[in-house]
mmCIF file of C-alpha atoms in Angstrom:
data_model
loop_
_atom_site.group_PDB
_atom_site.id
_atom_site.type_symbol
_atom_site.label_atom_id
_atom_site.label_comp_id
_atom_site.label_asym_id
_atom_site.label_seq_id
_atom_site.Cartn_x
_atom_site.Cartn_y
_atom_site.Cartn_z
ATOM 1 C CA ARG A 28 -18.278 -42.939 85.700
ATOM 2 C CA GLY A 29 -18.174 -43.182 89.472
ATOM 3 C CA GLY A 30 -19.246 -39.597 90.215
ATOM 4 C CA ARG A 31 -16.433 -38.055 88.192
ATOM 5 C CA SER A 32 -16.925 -35.128 85.844
ATOM 6 C CA VAL A 33 -16.671 -35.679 82.093
ATOM 7 C CA ILE A 34 -13.303 -33.905 82.118
ATOM 8 C CA GLN A 35 -11.975 -36.169 84.868
ATOM 9 C CA PHE A 36 -13.292 -39.230 83.035
ATOM 10 C CA VAL A 37 -11.645 -38.294 79.720
ATOM 11 C CA GLU A 38 -8.379 -37.306 81.416
ATOM 12 C CA ARG A 39 -8.288 -40.684 83.183
ATOM 13 C CA ILE A 40 -8.886 -42.588 79.920
ATOM 14 C CA ALA A 41 -6.165 -40.558 78.190
ATOM 15 C CA LYS A 42 -3.724 -41.191 81.043
ATOM 16 C CA ASP A 43 -4.519 -44.925 81.158
ATOM 17 C CA HIS A 44 -3.785 -45.225 77.440
ATOM 18 C CA GLY A 45 -0.755 -42.948 77.301
ATOM 19 C CA ILE A 46 -2.499 -40.320 75.213
ATOM 20 C CA ARG A 47 -0.905 -36.871 75.387
ATOM 21 C CA ARG A 48 -3.368 -34.202 76.454
ATOM 22 C CA VAL A 49 -3.530 -31.018 74.398
ATOM 23 C CA PRO A 50 -5.402 -28.444 76.481
ATOM 24 C CA PRO A 51 -7.933 -26.267 74.679
ATOM 25 C CA THR A 52 -7.329 -22.585 74.195
ATOM 26 C CA ALA A 53 -8.822 -20.639 77.082
ATOM 27 C CA ILE A 54 -11.256 -17.752 76.860
ATOM 28 C CA ALA A 55 -10.404 -14.742 78.996
ATOM 29 C CA SER A 56 -13.011 -14.355 81.714
ATOM 30 C CA LYS A 57 -13.080 -10.549 81.978
ATOM 31 C CA PRO A 58 -14.718 -9.964 78.556
ATOM 32 C CA VAL A 59 -17.226 -12.722 79.343
ATOM 33 C CA VAL A 60 -18.212 -11.165 82.662
ATOM 34 C CA ASN A 61 -18.337 -7.679 81.135
ATOM 35 C CA ALA A 62 -20.529 -8.897 78.267
ATOM 36 C CA PHE A 63 -22.870 -10.585 80.724
ATOM 37 C CA TYR A 64 -23.366 -7.480 82.871
ATOM 38 C CA GLN A 65 -23.479 -5.033 79.960
ATOM 39 C CA THR A 66 -26.220 -6.918 78.146
ATOM 40 C CA ASP A 67 -29.510 -5.048 77.994
ATOM 41 C CA PRO A 68 -32.028 -6.891 80.205
ATOM 42 C CA LYS A 69 -34.456 -6.997 77.250
ATOM 43 C CA ALA A 70 -32.032 -9.361 75.538
ATOM 44 C CA TYR A 71 -32.940 -11.999 78.137
ATOM 45 C CA VAL A 72 -36.656 -12.043 77.200
ATOM 46 C CA PRO A 73 -36.201 -14.892 74.633
ATOM 47 C CA CYS A 74 -34.369 -16.890 77.303
ATOM 48 C CA LEU A 75 -37.176 -16.360 79.802
ATOM 49 C CA GLN A 76 -39.802 -17.294 77.206
ATOM 50 C CA ALA A 77 -37.899 -20.452 76.204
ATOM 51 C CA THR A 78 -37.507 -21.372 79.875
ATOM 52 C CA VAL A 79 -41.231 -20.884 80.534
ATOM 53 C CA ASP A 80 -42.024 -22.943 77.417
ATOM 54 C CA LEU A 81 -39.704 -25.682 78.666
ATOM 55 C CA VAL A 82 -41.333 -25.713 82.098
ATOM 56 C CA ASP A 83 -44.810 -25.678 80.513
ATOM 57 C CA SER A 84 -43.893 -28.653 78.328
ATOM 58 C CA GLY A 85 -43.450 -30.706 81.493
ATOM 59 C CA PRO A 86 -41.145 -33.611 82.172
ATOM 60 C CA ALA A 87 -42.025 -35.239 78.835
ATOM 61 C CA ALA A 88 -39.899 -32.724 76.891
ATOM 62 C CA ARG A 89 -36.881 -33.336 79.113
ATOM 63 C CA ALA A 90 -37.401 -37.085 78.885
ATOM 64 C CA ALA A 91 -37.661 -36.874 75.072
ATOM 65 C CA HIS A 92 -34.418 -34.855 74.989
ATOM 66 C CA ALA A 93 -32.660 -37.450 77.146
ATOM 67 C CA ARG A 94 -34.044 -40.296 75.012
ATOM 68 C CA ALA A 95 -32.894 -38.587 71.790
ATOM 69 C CA TRP A 96 -29.434 -38.113 73.322
ATOM 70 C CA LYS A 97 -29.287 -41.762 74.388
ATOM 71 C CA GLU A 98 -30.438 -42.929 70.945
ATOM 72 C CA ARG A 99 -27.916 -40.630 69.224
ATOM 73 C CA ARG A 100 -30.549 -38.659 67.316
ATOM 74 C CA VAL A 101 -28.472 -35.497 66.945
ATOM 75 C CA ARG A 102 -31.048 -33.351 65.093
ATOM 76 C CA ASP A 103 -33.729 -34.192 67.678
ATOM 77 C CA VAL A 104 -31.368 -33.283 70.523
ATOM 78 C CA LEU A 105 -30.443 -29.953 68.973
ATOM 79 C CA SER A 106 -34.043 -29.030 68.094
ATOM 80 C CA SER A 107 -35.476 -29.920 71.511
ATOM 81 C CA PRO A 108 -36.929 -27.288 73.862
ATOM 82 C CA VAL A 109 -34.095 -28.100 76.277
ATOM 83 C CA SER A 110 -31.398 -27.205 73.729
ATOM 84 C CA ARG A 111 -33.402 -24.195 72.565
ATOM 85 C CA ALA A 112 -33.609 -22.794 76.100
ATOM 86 C CA PHE A 113 -29.908 -23.412 76.656
ATOM 87 C CA GLU A 114 -28.950 -21.668 73.413
ATOM 88 C CA LEU A 115 -31.256 -18.692 73.948
ATOM 89 C CA CYS A 116 -29.982 -18.174 77.482
ATOM 90 C CA ILE A 117 -26.462 -17.380 76.315
ATOM 91 C CA PRO A 118 -26.392 -13.566 76.278
ATOM 92 C CA PRO A 119 -26.147 -12.188 72.714
ATOM 93 C CA ALA A 120 -23.065 -10.129 73.572
ATOM 94 C CA LEU A 121 -21.426 -13.264 74.910
ATOM 95 C CA ARG A 122 -21.995 -15.107 71.633
ATOM 96 C CA GLU A 123 -20.078 -12.379 69.816
ATOM 97 C CA ILE A 124 -16.923 -12.552 71.936
ATOM 98 C CA ASP A 125 -13.963 -13.908 70.015
ATOM 99 C CA ARG A 126 -13.706 -17.579 70.842
ATOM 100 C CA PRO A 127 -10.734 -19.759 70.044
ATOM 101 C CA ASP A 128 -10.898 -21.279 66.579
ATOM 102 C CA VAL A 129 -11.717 -24.819 67.642
ATOM 103 C CA ARG A 130 -12.002 -25.881 64.000
ATOM 104 C CA ALA A 131 -8.360 -24.959 63.331
ATOM 105 C CA GLN A 132 -7.289 -26.750 66.510
ATOM 106 C CA VAL A 133 -9.193 -29.919 65.509
ATOM 107 C CA ARG A 134 -7.727 -29.830 61.967
ATOM 108 C CA SER A 135 -4.239 -29.465 63.438
ATOM 109 C CA LEU A 136 -4.771 -32.428 65.764
ATOM 110 C CA MET A 137 -6.155 -34.570 62.947
ATOM 111 C CA ASN A 138 -2.863 -34.157 61.068
ATOM 112 C CA GLN A 139 -0.899 -35.697 63.930
ATOM 113 C CA PRO A 140 0.014 -39.406 63.731
ATOM 114 C CA ARG A 141 -1.814 -40.386 66.914
ATOM 115 C CA VAL A 142 -5.182 -41.118 68.441
ATOM 116 C CA THR A 143 -7.202 -37.957 69.048
ATOM 117 C CA ILE A 144 -9.963 -37.615 71.631
ATOM 118 C CA ALA A 145 -11.943 -34.380 71.628
ATOM 119 C CA VAL A 146 -14.778 -33.450 73.959
ATOM 120 C CA LEU A 147 -16.806 -30.632 72.431
ATOM 121 C CA PRO A 148 -20.353 -29.306 72.655
ATOM 122 C CA LEU A 149 -22.682 -31.191 70.319
ATOM 123 C CA ALA A 150 -23.878 -28.000 68.642
ATOM 124 C CA SER A 151 -20.331 -26.966 67.648
ATOM 125 C CA LEU A 152 -19.839 -30.351 66.026
ATOM 126 C CA ALA A 153 -23.195 -30.632 64.264
ATOM 127 C CA GLU A 154 -24.029 -27.040 63.342
ATOM 128 C CA ARG A 155 -24.102 -26.116 59.653
ATOM 129 C CA ASP A 156 -20.495 -25.583 58.515
ATOM 130 C CA GLY A 157 -19.442 -26.876 61.921
ATOM 131 C CA ILE A 158 -16.541 -29.117 62.820
ATOM 132 C CA LEU A 159 -17.989 -32.323 61.350
ATOM 133 C CA ASP A 160 -18.918 -30.597 58.074
ATOM 134 C CA GLY A 161 -15.385 -29.218 57.867
ATOM 135 C CA LEU A 162 -13.776 -32.589 58.491
ATOM 136 C CA GLU A 163 -16.051 -34.236 55.945
ATOM 137 C CA ALA A 164 -15.207 -31.540 53.366
ATOM 138 C CA ALA A 165 -11.510 -32.166 54.040
ATOM 139 C CA GLY A 166 -12.015 -35.822 53.093
ATOM 140 C CA TYR A 167 -12.254 -37.449 56.518
ATOM 141 C CA GLU A 168 -14.720 -40.294 56.969
ATOM 142 C CA ILE A 169 -17.176 -39.466 59.719
ATOM 143 C CA ALA A 170 -18.438 -42.516 61.609
ATOM 144 C CA GLY A 171 -21.272 -42.084 64.047
ATOM 145 C CA PRO A 172 -24.818 -40.788 64.150
ATOM 146 C CA ASP A 173 -26.126 -38.621 61.323
ATOM 147 C CA TRP A 174 -25.694 -34.985 62.301
ATOM 148 C CA LYS A 175 -27.223 -33.300 59.247
#
């Protein structure tokens, strides 16, 4: 990748192949910041515990997470202590903020007669009733690692 961010990498590939970029819907930052600062400090206890557990598990847990990612073992990635700590460290109030309906955006793009590249968090793709489940239910063939 040459030191570029994932976004820069994908944008370069899209540009090189003449693929039109459809920017994602943005989330307003003020509600995010407000939710972060208005969250009761006790809500962060699970995050701290998961972080301590991750540190206690040593480098082996992080290496196992990286290996699972490399080997495309989606369930192992999502159930790892690394993913657990990441998920638990998102403030509860922040999880409840209205986020753009990425599923509707993906469905809309899939109906276009062109190549579609989407870069999304693994959990949003593989979660129960997530994007991949929705596409599969709509009759699309999903090629790639097993996410269920």
